Each structure stands twice: as C-alpha cells, then as structure tokens.
XYZ file of C-alpha atoms in Angstrom:
299
model
C 53.600 55.879 31.124
C 50.303 55.697 32.066
C 48.453 52.804 32.724
C 45.761 51.585 30.516
C 42.702 50.062 32.610
C 39.894 48.199 30.880
C 36.544 50.526 31.776
C 32.991 49.166 31.523
C 30.539 51.439 32.484
C 27.657 49.101 32.491
C 24.301 49.578 32.671
C 20.799 50.570 34.803
C 23.017 53.246 37.652
C 26.301 51.587 35.889
C 27.135 54.402 33.897
C 26.241 56.985 36.515
C 28.684 55.224 39.593
C 31.566 54.840 36.562
C 31.797 58.542 35.906
C 31.373 59.412 39.619
C 34.242 56.642 40.451
C 36.784 57.474 37.136
C 36.120 61.475 38.557
C 37.662 60.288 42.155
C 40.137 57.669 40.342
C 41.828 60.495 38.392
C 41.755 63.039 40.912
C 44.259 61.071 42.388
C 46.965 62.166 39.986
C 47.884 58.472 38.760
C 48.059 58.618 35.374
C 45.431 55.767 33.636
C 43.953 55.817 30.387
C 41.212 54.526 30.287
C 40.162 52.120 27.453
C 36.255 52.035 27.480
C 34.421 49.011 26.107
C 30.800 48.289 26.158
C 28.512 45.234 27.607
C 25.010 44.557 29.416
C 21.881 44.653 27.965
C 21.472 48.512 26.605
C 24.251 47.000 23.691
C 22.305 44.408 22.527
C 20.884 46.371 19.596
C 23.612 47.597 18.730
C 25.908 44.559 18.439
C 23.567 41.436 19.032
C 24.963 40.694 22.369
C 25.607 42.131 25.566
C 29.320 40.789 25.332
C 31.280 41.591 22.599
C 34.334 39.839 21.714
C 36.022 43.817 21.808
C 35.525 43.800 25.837
C 37.144 40.114 26.687
C 39.807 41.429 23.855
C 40.592 45.023 25.589
C 40.905 42.393 28.909
C 43.018 40.247 27.900
C 45.250 42.645 26.471
C 45.460 45.276 29.577
C 45.351 43.070 32.261
C 43.142 45.232 34.533
C 40.113 46.137 34.355
C 37.238 48.411 35.948
C 33.301 47.745 35.550
C 30.306 48.723 36.406
C 27.031 46.704 37.051
C 25.539 44.886 34.738
C 21.803 43.317 34.385
C 20.907 39.705 35.144
C 17.869 39.116 33.625
C 15.742 36.744 36.619
C 15.052 33.469 35.179
C 14.673 34.322 31.241
C 16.872 35.940 28.771
C 20.615 36.153 27.874
C 22.740 34.258 31.197
C 24.824 36.200 33.483
C 27.153 38.600 31.258
C 28.972 38.799 35.315
C 29.575 34.871 35.385
C 30.595 34.560 31.439
C 33.296 37.336 31.844
C 34.729 34.852 35.070
C 34.547 31.891 33.092
C 35.937 33.512 29.825
C 39.153 34.927 31.243
C 38.961 32.137 34.403
C 39.002 34.691 36.990
C 38.356 32.258 40.038
C 38.641 34.120 42.617
C 36.560 36.688 43.619
C 37.465 38.615 46.751
C 35.081 40.485 48.439
C 35.581 42.705 51.693
C 33.364 43.828 54.009
C 34.399 46.248 56.611
C 32.852 49.182 58.502
C 33.441 52.308 58.062
C 33.421 55.547 60.503
C 30.094 57.595 59.866
C 28.042 54.979 57.646
C 24.743 53.162 59.572
C 25.190 50.079 60.604
C 23.639 47.781 63.205
C 27.576 46.278 63.924
C 30.865 48.281 64.332
C 34.391 47.004 63.798
C 33.532 44.569 61.297
C 36.510 43.192 58.898
C 35.537 39.989 57.075
C 36.499 39.010 53.472
C 35.326 36.320 51.901
C 37.537 34.289 48.850
C 34.604 32.849 46.668
C 35.342 30.287 43.939
C 34.170 31.490 41.391
C 33.901 29.015 38.140
C 32.243 25.754 39.301
C 29.656 25.053 41.749
C 25.706 25.819 40.238
C 26.828 28.986 38.626
C 29.085 26.329 35.509
C 25.683 27.283 33.571
C 25.100 23.509 33.062
C 21.711 23.284 32.573
C 18.701 21.695 31.165
C 15.468 23.569 30.898
C 12.442 21.512 31.944
C 10.320 20.320 29.127
C 13.279 19.904 26.678
C 14.399 16.462 25.014
C 18.017 16.369 26.388
C 16.242 17.120 29.692
C 13.929 14.304 29.771
C 16.802 12.395 28.556
C 19.325 13.022 31.052
C 16.457 12.799 34.003
C 16.291 8.497 32.722
C 19.676 8.344 33.301
C 20.230 9.729 36.560
C 17.343 7.887 37.342
C 19.277 4.875 35.972
C 22.747 5.469 37.924
C 21.181 6.228 40.619
C 18.022 3.953 41.573
C 16.005 7.724 42.678
C 13.183 9.365 40.404
C 13.066 12.963 39.439
C 10.060 14.291 38.308
C 9.411 14.612 34.636
C 8.370 17.916 35.018
C 11.593 19.022 36.383
C 14.608 21.193 35.246
C 18.259 20.113 36.151
C 21.191 21.587 37.069
C 24.783 20.578 37.947
C 26.711 21.575 40.382
C 30.467 20.520 39.493
C 33.170 20.772 42.109
C 36.844 19.892 41.418
C 39.908 18.794 43.525
C 41.677 20.968 40.978
C 39.413 24.256 41.460
C 39.211 23.489 44.932
C 42.837 23.562 45.687
C 43.212 26.603 43.945
C 40.549 28.701 45.777
C 41.716 27.579 49.390
C 45.179 28.567 48.838
C 44.298 31.866 47.168
C 42.561 32.438 50.722
C 45.290 31.220 52.612
C 47.718 33.221 50.973
C 45.746 36.187 50.804
C 45.642 35.633 54.445
C 49.221 35.453 55.417
C 50.790 38.340 53.138
C 47.904 40.730 54.402
C 48.788 39.383 58.012
C 45.223 38.525 58.808
C 44.611 35.733 61.694
C 42.510 32.845 60.365
C 40.508 31.103 57.258
C 37.223 29.640 57.420
C 35.482 26.643 55.289
C 32.401 26.892 54.343
C 30.318 23.750 52.858
C 27.237 21.728 53.575
C 29.611 18.873 53.063
C 27.260 17.073 55.695
C 24.560 16.499 53.248
C 26.086 17.241 49.669
C 28.898 14.339 50.460
C 30.627 14.168 47.274
C 30.682 18.041 45.987
C 30.721 20.077 49.238
C 32.623 16.911 51.133
C 35.243 17.434 48.049
C 35.405 20.910 48.889
C 36.079 20.070 52.685
C 38.635 17.819 52.137
C 40.658 19.433 50.343
C 39.996 22.462 52.193
C 41.019 20.366 55.187
C 44.075 18.774 52.770
C 45.791 22.620 52.044
C 45.396 24.079 55.349
C 47.871 21.777 56.718
C 50.466 23.260 54.414
C 49.669 26.209 56.379
C 50.197 24.662 59.943
C 51.696 27.481 62.330
C 51.047 30.660 60.501
C 47.311 30.327 59.906
C 44.220 28.922 61.666
C 41.997 27.083 60.192
C 38.372 25.606 61.136
C 35.716 24.498 59.420
C 31.561 25.396 59.593
C 28.497 24.814 57.852
C 26.474 27.085 55.480
C 23.574 27.010 57.776
C 25.796 27.600 60.994
C 27.407 30.408 59.235
C 24.930 32.425 58.599
C 23.979 32.610 62.660
C 27.330 32.938 63.606
C 27.912 35.699 61.318
C 24.673 37.893 63.358
C 25.533 36.987 66.141
C 29.356 36.845 66.506
C 30.605 37.972 63.552
C 34.413 39.679 65.340
C 34.934 36.095 65.677
C 35.311 35.496 61.812
C 38.511 36.625 59.873
C 38.345 35.037 56.051
C 36.206 32.788 54.493
C 36.434 30.583 51.608
C 33.265 28.796 49.603
C 32.337 27.673 46.762
C 30.999 29.593 44.714
C 26.754 29.685 45.293
C 27.215 30.204 49.014
C 29.894 32.868 48.558
C 27.351 35.146 46.805
C 25.012 34.783 49.604
C 27.404 34.909 52.118
C 28.522 37.960 50.604
C 25.466 39.497 50.881
C 24.537 39.363 54.337
C 28.496 40.102 55.162
C 27.688 43.722 53.330
C 24.307 43.868 55.627
C 26.837 44.191 58.498
C 28.841 47.133 57.707
C 25.798 48.413 55.756
C 24.051 47.515 52.624
C 25.762 46.607 49.475
C 26.724 50.204 48.677
C 29.957 50.036 50.893
C 30.824 46.364 49.271
C 33.543 45.875 46.304
C 34.094 42.926 44.746
C 37.885 41.605 42.366
C 37.196 38.780 39.836
C 41.080 38.043 39.873
C 42.760 35.099 37.953
C 46.734 34.504 36.859
C 47.576 36.767 35.378
C 43.834 39.516 34.868
C 41.545 41.341 37.777
C 38.547 42.769 36.975
C 37.325 45.089 39.473
C 33.604 45.615 40.296
C 30.670 46.872 42.805
C 29.223 43.600 44.397
C 25.563 45.388 43.664
C 23.403 45.036 40.706
C 22.548 47.793 37.771
C 18.984 48.837 39.545
C 17.871 49.942 37.047
C 14.512 51.379 38.563
C 16.877 54.185 40.410
C 18.821 54.989 36.258
C 19.452 58.689 35.842
C 17.953 59.735 39.679
C 21.377 60.448 41.007
C 20.251 58.695 43.932
C 22.625 55.372 44.167
C 25.876 55.128 46.816
C 28.938 54.775 44.020
C 31.627 54.338 47.180
C 31.630 50.336 46.742
C 32.956 50.836 43.163
C 35.129 54.042 43.846
C-alpha cells in the first residue's frame, strides 16, 4: 500500500526543483502517492488567497508533506505562507541540519550542526501594529503608561511572545533529538542579557529542562551575537543548537553558509503528529524557468 504525501510545488523556482525531487524520490522504489495541492503567489488569482484551505486539509489528513519554496513579500503584501502553515498546523519544531558533503565548495570541512528552532512564537508570531493606525496609537499610549518609557509616535510595533510552555517543548525536542541521534551537546542560544523577560525566560526554562538529561547530553549557553562569531571561528565545537524563532532563522542561514550555501540546506517542520519538509531557501523568482537552481536542499 503506498504512502500518501501532500506535495506543494510552491512558486518561483519551486515547481522545477519539486519536479526534480519527485523524480529522485520515485526512483528509490518506495511506493508513494503524491497528492498535489497548490499554494503561493501564483495561485492568488485562482483562489483569492495564497494558502487555500485545501492545502491545510490535505496535510492534516496525510500527516506528511513536502513543500517547494513559496514567496514571502518583503515589507508589504500578504504575510508569509510558510509561517502561517507552521502556526496553523502547530509545527513547533523547525529542524535544519547543516552538514558538509564531499565535492561541495566551501571554506570549511567536516561541519555537522543541527539547528532546532522554535517555530510558533517570538517576533514571527505575527502580532504587529502598523505605523499610523488608530490601534497602534492606542497601544503606544498604553505601553508608555505601563512602562514609563517613551515610544516615538511614528513607530510600528511588533510583539515578541516567548512562553514557558513553548520553550519547554522546543528544548525538550532538542534534547530528545540529541539522545536519539547520538549527538553530544545542546547549546541554548539567546540574548538574555538584554531581553531579560523573553530571552531570559527562554534561557531559564532551557536550563531547567537540561537538568533532566544530566549525564546523557552536555548542555551550555551562548549569547546570539557571540554564537555567530563562534560558528565562523570554530564551528567544530558545536553540535545541536536550540534557539527562539528569529535567531534560529538567522543562524540556520549562517550555518548553511558553512556548508556551501542554501542550496545544501534542508528543513523539517515537525509537530505532535504532522511533519512538513522543505528546502530552507526562498523562491528565487528571478531564476524561475532558467534551470540554474540546485535542487539538493529539497531532495
């Protein structure tokens, strides 16, 4: 009996690397029934939305999905389809391995890092207030009243929620992943010295969770700015990194740069009973139809 997997070609270069990936997977001989569903900027005119309900229904039914890249407009337009899918399906763990492969050009060798990124909270939660709106003015006044600090009236506001429950499950996921895959160390990354009530909470919860794995997996902490330098200077010292959402996104690109670029960087978005797999890179619309893009990350 074949496995039924939701297949989302995406937009930009998505359809062509999806086609290449599908050929490779089919060539393994594993029996797969591909259930193709459409999402992204290319289907806006057809469905009136970049994320039709049929896409989420298909993934909820099949539990496993493979997705090509989908365009996220910069600074305007619809919000990220990728972020929306992760939140709607509660795919709380974003797992991005960065590993050296022989024959791939890179300044480094023998890199073997795994980014475990919290996927539903932090500044990617999508709680934003646009500059000049009435509700933004009201919020600024309320914040000033509660905090005693002034905010420029022409500001846009983003809210950064980090919870005990959200942090606990992502750090537990990182440690369980390390145990299962015989990794040696988990490093919690934050900016807790500055953002004491959000990143500070992340770090304190991570420390508590780590105690349950005492002796099995080494645990350490790094500030995100220092972590960037450490990864460039001596990446061999690190193994599994667990981070809040935004830092995880940024550092996974940095780590991809260590192994030859985003064309070599896969990603998995994993929830309690559902998983969505994708390349880490974007849709690169300027390369659409030119047969120039490396499909390895998606394969």
